[in-house]
Amino acid sequence: MLQNTGKLAGCTLFITGASRGIGKAIALKAAKDGANIVIAAKTSQPHPKLPGTIYTAAEEIEAAGGKAFPCVVDVRDEQQVSNAVEQAVKKFGGIDILVNNASAINLTGTVETPMKKVDLMLNINLRGTYLTSKYCVPYLRKSKNPHILNLSPPLNLKPVWFKNHTAYTIAKYGMSMCVLGMAEEFKGEIAVNALWPRTGILTAAMEMLGGGGVGKQCRKPDIMADAAYSILSRPATFTGNFVIDEDLLRKEGIKDFDVYAVAPGHPLLPDFFLDDEPEALAEKMEEYGASPAFKSGKAKTESSSPVTETFEIIKEILNPDVVKSTQGIYKFDLSGEHSGIWYIDLKNGSGSAGSGDPQDKPDVTMSMDSADFVKMFSGKLKPTMAFMSGKLKIKGDMGLAIKMEKMMGQLKPKL
């Protein structure tokens, strides 16, 4: 592995999506030099399926020798980004390095991809990278050795990399185009580079896409952290590069790459946007024991269930008007065949919904069987009848509970 040299001692790194995965690995590598790390990520509360929060990451960074500043940041929200940058400068005196790591992925075709997911990928990957860079540049210009590093691929324009997941490719290439443009725009002032892995990296996203068998085909995030460290330790004249982790580390003299492997000696899965075509990747995944994630452009996401499908439809109808007229956060504690915790946030931004606890305290908690939940949202069971019969238990603001019926009315035509 690449040894620390101390070159990042005292530097302040602003890293988006640093609560877990590659972002956290880069943070921990820099922390060993004694760097200051701004953990700019959304996860402030534990997620039922994903490990780590900005606060647990901060504890690890401090233990590694760095100084941590956890900030709740959704890179889609301009005010949150602006506030986090200002707070970071106030705390550490400036910003030396920006790592645009936050990203969203959905590997489905044009017809199958809901516009909400298209917007999510474009807003996090492309707009979030542009927005965070925009607010960090004035402070980076004051640094002795400023860097922007985007976790994005080389711009491989073979049509095969678009045909199965056009929206994701456009969103991810948007990050790379930021490198292309900003490296030239800020030449002589700020180094702007991209970093991409040669092989699959074991992260929560990879496990979701590839299933349980994908891990042994991957490398640990440490390889990306070492490559990032090499880039960020270089002078600002090293700019405009689309770096592949393994290629760079070989030039650094690294010969033993088994140390980065999850399962040393096991065949590794090549990553997207390089030389292998998607069909070849899918075949290798199945051959080596993973789930068939990428065939026919249909990625494996969370297992399908009536509850999951209901929430997918709920996400499609969320908008600022619904949020403005409701102003409530709902938590659903479901039992039965499809048990679990779910939420609908109709108080913040344009609204959100999904599995797990909401980030903020719920105004209403509804407890019921998952089968009754589906019936209720499809109009086959009225909430008042469910409540009166004891099938639905409500804790919290009853007025907001009644408002939920309005949303259910909008869902009926779609279910």
XYZ file of C-alpha atoms in Angstrom:
415
model
C 0.000 0.000 0.000
C 1.048 3.602 -0.531
C 2.779 5.069 2.507
C 1.765 8.423 3.940
C 4.337 11.182 3.499
C 2.789 13.891 5.680
C 2.197 16.193 2.691
C -1.447 16.729 3.635
C -0.717 17.715 7.236
C -2.783 20.756 8.170
C -4.653 20.772 4.843
C -8.428 21.087 4.864
C -10.341 18.638 2.681
C -14.018 19.179 1.866
C -15.332 15.718 0.881
C -18.891 15.118 -0.281
C -20.447 11.764 0.570
C -17.715 11.070 3.112
C -19.831 9.188 5.660
C -19.008 5.817 4.077
C -17.324 4.039 1.172
C -14.676 5.656 -1.000
C -15.255 9.131 0.409
C -14.598 7.962 3.946
C -11.545 5.947 2.859
C -10.015 9.078 1.293
C -10.798 11.007 4.477
C -9.104 8.405 6.687
C -5.999 8.333 4.473
C -5.629 12.112 4.710
C -6.389 12.015 8.447
C -3.255 9.930 9.015
C -1.264 13.015 7.930
C -3.161 15.154 10.416
C -5.470 16.771 7.855
C -8.732 18.577 8.595
C -11.734 16.806 7.074
C -15.128 18.357 6.346
C -17.565 15.435 6.123
C -20.254 16.826 3.826
C -22.958 14.152 3.595
C -26.675 13.617 4.220
C -26.564 10.734 6.690
C -26.966 12.154 10.177
C -29.113 9.289 11.508
C -28.272 5.545 11.273
C -29.706 3.894 8.162
C -31.219 0.391 8.559
C -29.342 -0.951 5.512
C -26.279 1.292 5.125
C -23.501 1.591 7.703
C -22.169 4.854 9.068
C -23.205 8.457 9.632
C -21.294 11.729 9.424
C -20.747 11.433 13.180
C -19.371 7.878 13.201
C -17.104 8.867 10.297
C -15.921 11.870 12.345
C -15.000 9.578 15.233
C -12.913 7.373 12.912
C -11.186 10.390 11.376
C -10.277 11.787 14.793
C -8.972 8.362 15.872
C -6.799 8.230 12.739
C -5.122 11.523 13.658
C -7.173 14.097 11.779
C -9.624 16.805 12.765
C -13.222 16.243 11.671
C -16.095 18.614 11.023
C -19.346 16.740 10.231
C -21.852 18.752 8.190
C -25.314 17.660 7.059
C -25.184 18.483 3.356
C -27.418 17.510 0.469
C -25.352 18.599 -2.552
C -28.601 19.369 -4.404
C -29.365 22.157 -1.939
C -27.457 25.363 -2.757
C -28.029 26.908 0.659
C -26.759 23.804 2.489
C -23.633 23.707 0.322
C -22.995 27.421 0.767
C -23.480 27.211 4.540
C -21.201 24.173 4.876
C -18.410 25.878 2.917
C -18.686 29.024 5.038
C -18.735 27.006 8.271
C -15.712 24.978 7.150
C -13.739 28.138 6.382
C -14.726 29.622 9.721
C -13.612 26.482 11.570
C -10.398 25.644 9.710
C -9.422 28.956 8.113
C -9.824 27.883 4.497
C -10.253 24.994 2.059
C -7.321 23.372 0.256
C -8.905 20.350 -1.391
C -12.376 19.511 -2.682
C -13.277 15.874 -3.352
C -16.532 15.506 -5.286
C -17.433 11.969 -4.307
C -21.225 12.105 -3.757
C -23.021 10.226 -6.510
C -26.264 8.441 -7.388
C -26.659 5.418 -9.658
C -29.578 3.749 -11.425
C -28.750 1.350 -14.246
C -31.962 1.216 -16.215
C -32.963 2.121 -19.751
C -34.677 5.260 -20.983
C -38.259 4.011 -20.729
C -37.754 2.179 -17.422
C -36.075 5.094 -15.595
C -38.565 7.332 -13.711
C -37.881 11.029 -14.217
C -37.460 11.414 -10.473
C -34.420 9.140 -10.678
C -33.113 10.938 -13.756
C -33.369 14.211 -11.843
C -31.729 12.644 -8.793
C -28.688 11.473 -10.768
C -28.301 14.718 -12.680
C -28.771 16.839 -9.571
C -26.331 14.909 -7.383
C -23.681 13.847 -9.897
C -23.535 16.784 -12.281
C -25.198 19.733 -10.579
C -23.896 18.818 -7.122
C -20.324 18.613 -8.405
C -20.642 21.926 -10.247
C -22.348 23.631 -7.302
C -19.867 22.485 -4.660
C -16.933 23.406 -6.897
C -18.413 26.861 -7.525
C -18.616 27.648 -3.804
C -15.199 26.178 -2.954
C -13.203 27.854 -5.768
C -12.872 31.295 -4.093
C -11.226 29.644 -1.088
C -9.212 27.131 -3.101
C -7.638 30.050 -4.952
C -6.150 31.176 -1.625
C -4.539 27.784 -0.919
C -0.848 27.053 -1.508
C -1.624 23.798 -3.334
C -5.326 23.625 -4.230
C -6.990 20.594 -5.778
C -10.414 19.524 -7.004
C -10.767 15.768 -7.429
C -13.911 14.292 -9.010
C -14.676 10.590 -8.648
C -15.675 10.178 -12.290
C -14.631 8.163 -15.351
C -12.654 8.949 -18.480
C -14.917 10.180 -21.272
C -15.325 6.963 -23.253
C -17.848 7.839 -25.974
C -18.473 4.328 -27.273
C -22.265 4.017 -27.712
C -22.212 0.751 -25.772
C -21.675 2.754 -22.565
C -24.866 4.713 -23.182
C -27.345 2.210 -24.568
C -28.295 0.404 -21.340
C -28.305 3.343 -18.916
C -28.235 6.633 -20.816
C -29.310 8.760 -17.838
C -26.610 7.421 -15.510
C -23.894 7.769 -18.132
C -24.871 11.365 -18.910
C -24.920 12.227 -15.201
C -21.558 10.599 -14.485
C -19.919 12.023 -17.599
C -21.203 15.414 -16.464
C -18.787 15.174 -13.540
C -15.983 14.341 -15.971
C -16.880 17.270 -18.199
C -16.536 19.513 -15.143
C -12.937 18.268 -14.944
C -12.378 18.956 -18.627
C -13.703 22.497 -18.395
C -12.501 23.577 -14.960
C -8.982 22.220 -15.438
C -8.610 24.611 -18.370
C -10.520 27.440 -16.697
C -8.399 27.371 -13.541
C -5.070 26.318 -15.085
C -2.213 27.805 -13.104
C -4.493 28.281 -10.080
C -6.225 25.027 -9.113
C -5.493 21.434 -10.086
C -8.639 19.680 -11.339
C -8.505 15.919 -11.961
C -10.705 12.823 -12.146
C -10.109 9.446 -10.509
C -11.755 6.143 -11.489
C -11.137 2.525 -10.428
C -9.777 -0.165 -12.741
C -11.930 -2.773 -10.978
C -15.123 -2.872 -8.978
C -14.816 -1.352 -5.499
C -16.756 -2.924 -2.644
C -19.199 -0.241 -1.531
C -22.852 -0.291 -0.467
C -23.848 0.674 -4.024
C -21.868 -2.207 -5.513
C -23.436 -4.702 -3.108
C -26.886 -3.398 -4.024
C -26.210 -3.712 -7.756
C -24.302 -6.971 -7.794
C -25.843 -8.976 -4.979
C -24.131 -10.948 -2.247
C -21.584 -12.664 -4.478
C -20.028 -9.510 -5.877
C -17.745 -8.729 -2.926
C -15.029 -11.256 -3.691
C -14.685 -9.780 -7.202
C -13.919 -6.318 -5.839
C -11.121 -4.355 -4.284
C -11.418 -2.399 -1.046
C -11.928 1.384 -1.116
C -8.337 1.665 0.186
C -6.966 1.488 -3.363
C -8.933 4.587 -4.332
C -7.813 6.327 -1.156
C -4.152 5.626 -1.967
C -4.561 6.845 -5.545
C -6.375 9.977 -4.366
C -3.605 10.635 -1.853
C -1.011 10.408 -4.643
C -2.925 12.948 -6.764
C -3.606 15.367 -3.912
C 0.035 15.301 -2.809
C 1.196 16.539 -6.222
C 1.653 20.180 -7.219
C -1.215 22.068 -8.845
C 0.529 21.765 -12.211
C -0.753 18.154 -12.282
C -4.140 18.977 -13.749
C -6.660 17.909 -16.384
C -5.936 14.196 -15.916
C -8.359 11.255 -15.973
C -6.540 8.880 -13.661
C -7.139 5.141 -13.236
C -6.249 4.020 -9.700
C -4.166 0.947 -10.560
C -2.243 2.664 -13.364
C -1.221 5.529 -11.096
C -0.205 3.293 -8.197
C 1.947 1.151 -10.482
C 3.842 4.329 -11.389
C 4.185 4.976 -7.650
C 5.990 1.643 -7.368
C 3.154 -0.472 -5.956
C 3.529 -4.085 -7.103
C 1.379 -6.069 -4.683
C -2.270 -5.364 -5.484
C -3.554 -8.397 -3.592
C -3.394 -6.253 -0.469
C -6.313 -4.251 -1.883
C -8.414 -7.286 -2.828
C -11.415 -8.353 -0.781
C -10.567 -11.966 -1.707
C -6.885 -12.128 -2.759
C -6.357 -14.301 -5.811
C -9.986 -14.209 -6.925
C -10.740 -12.844 -10.444
C -11.679 -9.165 -10.345
C -14.584 -7.415 -12.020
C -13.514 -4.637 -14.435
C -15.297 -1.356 -13.801
C -17.580 0.569 -16.154
C -16.462 2.948 -18.900
C -13.102 1.309 -19.538
C -12.365 -1.340 -22.158
C -14.741 -4.187 -21.321
C -18.295 -3.960 -22.666
C -21.358 -4.225 -20.366
C -22.328 -7.679 -21.600
C -18.847 -8.966 -20.788
C -19.099 -7.478 -17.300
C -22.445 -9.198 -16.694
C -21.066 -12.547 -17.820
C -18.034 -12.204 -15.563
C -20.200 -11.302 -12.595
C -22.318 -14.432 -13.021
C -19.302 -16.616 -13.803
C -17.613 -15.542 -10.576
C -20.710 -15.941 -8.409
C -22.503 -12.592 -8.318
C -26.111 -11.840 -9.193
C -26.830 -10.913 -12.834
C -26.983 -7.165 -12.263
C -26.521 -5.540 -15.629
C -28.133 -7.783 -18.274
C -30.512 -6.082 -20.690
C -29.816 -2.797 -18.956
C -31.823 -3.797 -15.880
C -29.986 -3.405 -12.627
C -30.791 -5.296 -9.483
C -32.129 -2.924 -6.861
C -33.812 -3.654 -3.560
C -36.028 -6.750 -3.743
C -39.433 -6.028 -5.229
C -42.502 -6.111 -2.993
C -45.922 -4.433 -3.007
C -44.627 -1.990 -0.377
C -41.525 -1.148 -2.443
C -43.662 -0.630 -5.546
C -46.067 1.610 -3.623
C -43.212 3.800 -2.436
C -41.793 4.032 -5.957
C -45.130 5.502 -7.064
C -45.245 7.789 -4.022
C -41.825 9.183 -5.015
C -43.148 10.007 -8.493
C -45.953 12.271 -7.229
C -43.888 14.202 -4.671
C -43.456 17.876 -5.519
C -43.074 21.249 -3.755
C -46.836 21.912 -3.860
C -47.611 18.671 -1.976
C -44.921 19.575 0.566
C -46.213 23.131 0.972
C -49.792 21.987 1.533
C -48.890 19.187 3.967
C -45.849 20.169 6.077
C -45.530 16.835 7.840
C -43.118 13.926 8.197
C -44.668 10.454 8.284
C -43.117 7.253 9.585
C -44.610 3.838 8.792
C -43.832 0.891 11.071
C -44.967 -2.089 9.019
C -45.344 -5.652 10.255
C -46.268 -8.867 8.476
C -44.809 -10.366 5.299
C -43.060 -7.184 4.155
C -42.161 -5.699 7.521
C -39.890 -2.703 7.875
C -39.622 1.013 8.598
C -40.493 3.510 5.845
C -41.019 7.261 5.688
C -42.561 10.068 3.639
C -41.087 13.539 4.206
C -43.599 16.203 3.163
C -41.913 19.009 5.072
C -38.491 19.523 3.475
C -37.464 20.534 -0.063
C -39.455 18.805 -2.782
C -40.306 15.891 -0.518
C -38.744 12.455 -0.213
C -39.731 8.895 0.616
C -38.040 5.567 1.159
C -37.017 2.841 3.562
C -35.619 3.518 7.024
C -36.232 6.289 9.526
C -36.665 9.880 8.306
C -33.728 12.211 8.964
C -35.888 14.491 11.101
C -38.281 13.520 13.888
C -41.593 12.247 12.444
C -44.778 14.216 13.133
C -46.911 11.109 12.666
C -46.090 7.430 13.151
C -48.454 4.885 11.628
C -48.192 1.222 12.642
C -49.947 -1.473 10.631
C -49.588 -4.720 8.689
C -47.797 -4.314 5.353
C -50.726 -5.885 3.484
C -53.122 -3.341 4.982
C -50.687 -0.543 4.104
C -50.827 -1.511 0.425
C -54.629 -1.799 0.556
C -54.874 1.619 2.195
C -52.779 3.385 -0.434
C -54.550 1.626 -3.296
C -57.927 2.789 -1.985
C -59.171 -0.652 -0.976
C -59.081 0.227 2.723
C -60.060 3.664 4.010
C -57.715 5.047 6.703
C -60.640 5.886 8.990
C -61.929 2.296 8.767
C -58.428 0.922 9.317
C -58.058 3.137 12.389
C -61.480 2.310 13.829
C -61.005 -1.435 13.312
C -57.633 -1.390 15.059
C -55.683 -2.274 11.916
C -53.992 1.135 12.000
C -52.400 2.731 15.052
C -51.563 6.429 14.870
C -49.159 8.290 17.125
C -48.670 12.036 16.764
C -50.523 14.812 14.912
C -53.967 13.496 13.942
C -54.538 16.488 11.665
C -51.541 15.507 9.575
C -52.700 11.901 9.579
C -55.954 13.056 7.968
C -53.999 15.048 5.362
C -52.395 11.803 4.239
C -55.757 10.824 2.698
C -55.285 13.603 0.127
C -52.080 11.989 -1.107
C -53.778 8.602 -1.230
C -56.362 10.080 -3.558
C -53.608 11.109 -5.975
C -52.133 7.615 -5.880
C -55.292 5.673 -6.719
C -55.083 6.207 -10.511
C -51.470 5.007 -10.519
C -51.892 1.873 -8.395
